[in-house]
Amino acid sequence: MSKIVDGLLYSESHEWVKVDGNVAIVGVSDYAQAELGDITYVDMPDVDDEVKAGDDFGAVESVKTSSEIVAPVSGKIIACNTELEDRPELINEDAYAAWIVKIEMSDSSELDSLLNASAYTKLVG
């Protein structure tokens, strides 16, 4: 059974979001990393890139497959987890500690379309 953390928001494309003021900290869910298998590479955008909710902005690659990372909210990338460049397996070790990007949100109302832990549990159920 995949770990789902209360207090985070989730997208139907299996990203998690932790809200910190006007910043969305984004990673991939435990369910997603389990489906992908051993992660070998994380393709991240550049700091200052603009992203739009629902658009792909990177990818997580594993020995089995590659999966697009979809922006759960719109805004500007203000940080990328560069530790993942050398150690992408950190996502396998703890998907919720290994954030991928931080997005300064341009429209925090987009958070309303994300799932809470209980709704996400039903989705991946």
PDB file of C-alpha atoms in Angstrom:
ATOM      1  CA  MET A   1       0.000   0.000   0.000  1.00  0.00           C
ATOM      2  CA  SER A   2       1.343   3.412  -0.963  1.00  0.00           C
ATOM      3  CA  LYS A   3       1.944   6.022   1.690  1.00  0.00           C
ATOM      4  CA  ILE A   4      -0.343   9.056   1.450  1.00  0.00           C
ATOM      5  CA  VAL A   5       0.397  12.003   3.723  1.00  0.00           C
ATOM      6  CA  ASP A   6      -2.409  13.995   5.336  1.00  0.00           C
ATOM      7  CA  GLY A   7      -2.054  17.743   4.979  1.00  0.00           C
ATOM      8  CA  LEU A   8      -0.663  17.596   1.439  1.00  0.00           C
ATOM      9  CA  LEU A   9      -2.654  18.159  -1.742  1.00  0.00           C
ATOM     10  CA  TYR A  10      -2.488  15.767  -4.695  1.00  0.00           C
ATOM     11  CA  SER A  11      -3.091  15.944  -8.436  1.00  0.00           C
ATOM     12  CA  GLU A  12      -4.743  13.236 -10.490  1.00  0.00           C
ATOM     13  CA  SER A  13      -1.395  12.901 -12.309  1.00  0.00           C
ATOM     14  CA  HIS A  14       0.224  11.876  -8.970  1.00  0.00           C
ATOM     15  CA  GLU A  15       2.121  15.000  -7.942  1.00  0.00           C
ATOM     16  CA  TRP A  16       1.951  16.149  -4.308  1.00  0.00           C
ATOM     17  CA  VAL A  17       1.868  19.766  -3.188  1.00  0.00           C
ATOM     18  CA  LYS A  18       2.854  21.242   0.148  1.00  0.00           C
ATOM     19  CA  VAL A  19       1.687  24.833   0.486  1.00  0.00           C
ATOM     20  CA  ASP A  20       4.050  27.237   2.250  1.00  0.00           C
ATOM     21  CA  GLY A  21       2.551  30.725   2.046  1.00  0.00           C
ATOM     22  CA  ASN A  22       2.504  31.619  -1.664  1.00  0.00           C
ATOM     23  CA  VAL A  23       4.887  28.781  -2.561  1.00  0.00           C
ATOM     24  CA  ALA A  24       3.877  25.322  -3.754  1.00  0.00           C
ATOM     25  CA  ILE A  25       6.500  22.676  -3.011  1.00  0.00           C
ATOM     26  CA  VAL A  26       5.987  19.889  -5.564  1.00  0.00           C
ATOM     27  CA  GLY A  27       7.082  16.271  -5.794  1.00  0.00           C
ATOM     28  CA  VAL A  28       5.760  12.938  -7.046  1.00  0.00           C
ATOM     29  CA  SER A  29       3.647  10.741  -4.804  1.00  0.00           C
ATOM     30  CA  ASP A  30       4.727   7.505  -3.198  1.00  0.00           C
ATOM     31  CA  TYR A  31       2.209   5.736  -5.449  1.00  0.00           C
ATOM     32  CA  ALA A  32       3.887   7.238  -8.541  1.00  0.00           C
ATOM     33  CA  GLN A  33       7.424   6.288  -7.472  1.00  0.00           C
ATOM     34  CA  ALA A  34       6.251   2.719  -6.708  1.00  0.00           C
ATOM     35  CA  GLU A  35       4.662   2.442 -10.166  1.00  0.00           C
ATOM     36  CA  LEU A  36       7.803   3.815 -11.843  1.00  0.00           C
ATOM     37  CA  GLY A  37      10.254   1.522 -10.060  1.00  0.00           C
ATOM     38  CA  ASP A  38      13.929   2.455  -9.684  1.00  0.00           C
ATOM     39  CA  ILE A  39      14.232   6.118 -10.664  1.00  0.00           C
ATOM     40  CA  THR A  40      17.364   6.867 -12.681  1.00  0.00           C
ATOM     41  CA  TYR A  41      16.919  10.506 -13.776  1.00  0.00           C
ATOM     42  CA  VAL A  42      14.836  13.587 -12.993  1.00  0.00           C
ATOM     43  CA  ASP A  43      14.419  16.207 -15.731  1.00  0.00           C
ATOM     44  CA  MET A  44      13.672  19.562 -14.091  1.00  0.00           C
ATOM     45  CA  PRO A  45      12.900  23.009 -15.463  1.00  0.00           C
ATOM     46  CA  ASP A  46      15.176  25.986 -14.876  1.00  0.00           C
ATOM     47  CA  VAL A  47      14.748  28.465 -12.052  1.00  0.00           C
ATOM     48  CA  ASP A  48      12.662  31.440 -13.298  1.00  0.00           C
ATOM     49  CA  ASP A  49      10.775  29.274 -15.832  1.00  0.00           C
ATOM     50  CA  GLU A  50       7.046  29.990 -15.878  1.00  0.00           C
ATOM     51  CA  VAL A  51       4.751  26.970 -15.613  1.00  0.00           C
ATOM     52  CA  LYS A  52       1.024  26.671 -16.214  1.00  0.00           C
ATOM     53  CA  ALA A  53      -1.238  24.340 -14.239  1.00  0.00           C
ATOM     54  CA  GLY A  54      -1.835  21.155 -16.232  1.00  0.00           C
ATOM     55  CA  ASP A  55       1.261  21.530 -18.422  1.00  0.00           C
ATOM     56  CA  ASP A  56       4.260  19.181 -18.331  1.00  0.00           C
ATOM     57  CA  PHE A  57       7.387  20.803 -16.932  1.00  0.00           C
ATOM     58  CA  GLY A  58       9.757  17.874 -16.506  1.00  0.00           C
ATOM     59  CA  ALA A  59       9.983  14.108 -16.286  1.00  0.00           C
ATOM     60  CA  VAL A  60      10.953  11.307 -13.965  1.00  0.00           C
ATOM     61  CA  GLU A  61      12.719   8.423 -15.698  1.00  0.00           C
ATOM     62  CA  SER A  62      13.118   4.923 -14.353  1.00  0.00           C
ATOM     63  CA  VAL A  63      14.478   1.631 -15.589  1.00  0.00           C
ATOM     64  CA  LYS A  64      10.913   0.747 -16.667  1.00  0.00           C
ATOM     65  CA  THR A  65       9.485   3.950 -18.111  1.00  0.00           C
ATOM     66  CA  SER A  66       9.387   7.732 -18.169  1.00  0.00           C
ATOM     67  CA  SER A  67       6.611   9.826 -16.669  1.00  0.00           C
ATOM     68  CA  GLU A  68       5.905  13.496 -17.281  1.00  0.00           C
ATOM     69  CA  ILE A  69       5.745  15.803 -14.271  1.00  0.00           C
ATOM     70  CA  VAL A  70       2.654  17.997 -14.547  1.00  0.00           C
ATOM     71  CA  ALA A  71       2.426  21.398 -12.886  1.00  0.00           C
ATOM     72  CA  PRO A  72      -0.345  21.313 -10.272  1.00  0.00           C
ATOM     73  CA  VAL A  73      -0.391  25.137 -10.138  1.00  0.00           C
ATOM     74  CA  SER A  74       0.709  28.037 -12.319  1.00  0.00           C
ATOM     75  CA  GLY A  75       3.591  30.311 -11.434  1.00  0.00           C
ATOM     76  CA  LYS A  76       7.339  30.777 -11.513  1.00  0.00           C
ATOM     77  CA  ILE A  77       9.924  28.130 -10.589  1.00  0.00           C
ATOM     78  CA  ILE A  78      11.898  29.601  -7.690  1.00  0.00           C
ATOM     79  CA  ALA A  79      13.938  26.508  -6.747  1.00  0.00           C
ATOM     80  CA  CYS A  80      14.872  23.073  -8.078  1.00  0.00           C
ATOM     81  CA  ASN A  81      16.082  20.214  -5.901  1.00  0.00           C
ATOM     82  CA  THR A  82      19.560  19.876  -7.434  1.00  0.00           C
ATOM     83  CA  GLU A  83      20.329  16.987  -5.076  1.00  0.00           C
ATOM     84  CA  LEU A  84      18.158  14.846  -7.373  1.00  0.00           C
ATOM     85  CA  GLU A  85      20.567  15.405 -10.272  1.00  0.00           C
ATOM     86  CA  ASP A  86      23.118  13.115  -8.606  1.00  0.00           C
ATOM     87  CA  ARG A  87      20.740  11.069  -6.460  1.00  0.00           C
ATOM     88  CA  PRO A  88      17.386  10.574  -8.250  1.00  0.00           C
ATOM     89  CA  GLU A  89      16.836   7.449  -6.104  1.00  0.00           C
ATOM     90  CA  LEU A  90      15.994   9.781  -3.196  1.00  0.00           C
ATOM     91  CA  ILE A  91      12.459   9.815  -4.648  1.00  0.00           C
ATOM     92  CA  ASN A  92      12.278   6.033  -4.211  1.00  0.00           C
ATOM     93  CA  GLU A  93      13.629   6.301  -0.671  1.00  0.00           C
ATOM     94  CA  ASP A  94      11.101   8.931   0.499  1.00  0.00           C
ATOM     95  CA  ALA A  95       8.859  10.481  -2.146  1.00  0.00           C
ATOM     96  CA  TYR A  96       7.592  13.126   0.279  1.00  0.00           C
ATOM     97  CA  ALA A  97      11.030  14.294   1.442  1.00  0.00           C
ATOM     98  CA  ALA A  98      12.421  14.478  -2.119  1.00  0.00           C
ATOM     99  CA  TRP A  99      10.659  17.555  -3.465  1.00  0.00           C
ATOM    100  CA  ILE A 100      11.385  18.422  -7.097  1.00  0.00           C
ATOM    101  CA  VAL A 101      10.535  22.123  -7.511  1.00  0.00           C
ATOM    102  CA  LYS A 102       9.183  25.097  -5.629  1.00  0.00           C
ATOM    103  CA  ILE A 103       6.683  27.244  -7.532  1.00  0.00           C
ATOM    104  CA  GLU A 104       5.756  30.798  -6.585  1.00  0.00           C
ATOM    105  CA  MET A 105       2.036  30.603  -7.307  1.00  0.00           C
ATOM    106  CA  SER A 106       0.413  33.180  -9.554  1.00  0.00           C
ATOM    107  CA  ASP A 107      -3.128  31.969  -8.692  1.00  0.00           C
ATOM    108  CA  SER A 108      -3.530  30.140  -5.402  1.00  0.00           C
ATOM    109  CA  SER A 109      -7.201  29.405  -6.192  1.00  0.00           C
ATOM    110  CA  GLU A 110      -5.872  26.626  -8.474  1.00  0.00           C
ATOM    111  CA  LEU A 111      -5.199  24.685  -5.253  1.00  0.00           C
ATOM    112  CA  ASP A 112      -8.976  24.195  -4.985  1.00  0.00           C
ATOM    113  CA  SER A 113      -8.889  21.755  -7.913  1.00  0.00           C
ATOM    114  CA  LEU A 114      -6.382  19.446  -6.179  1.00  0.00           C
ATOM    115  CA  LEU A 115      -7.302  16.419  -4.068  1.00  0.00           C
ATOM    116  CA  ASN A 116      -6.948  16.070  -0.316  1.00  0.00           C
ATOM    117  CA  ALA A 117      -5.399  12.889   1.122  1.00  0.00           C
ATOM    118  CA  SER A 118      -8.709  11.072   1.454  1.00  0.00           C
ATOM    119  CA  ALA A 119      -9.798  11.846  -2.137  1.00  0.00           C
ATOM    120  CA  TYR A 120      -6.354  10.816  -3.434  1.00  0.00           C
ATOM    121  CA  THR A 121      -6.583   7.564  -1.457  1.00  0.00           C
ATOM    122  CA  LYS A 122      -9.848   6.811  -3.304  1.00  0.00           C
ATOM    123  CA  LEU A 123      -8.219   7.656  -6.647  1.00  0.00           C
ATOM    124  CA  VAL A 124      -5.316   5.231  -6.213  1.00  0.00           C
ATOM    125  CA  GLY A 125      -7.356   2.883  -3.988  1.00  0.00           C
TER     126      GLY A 125
END
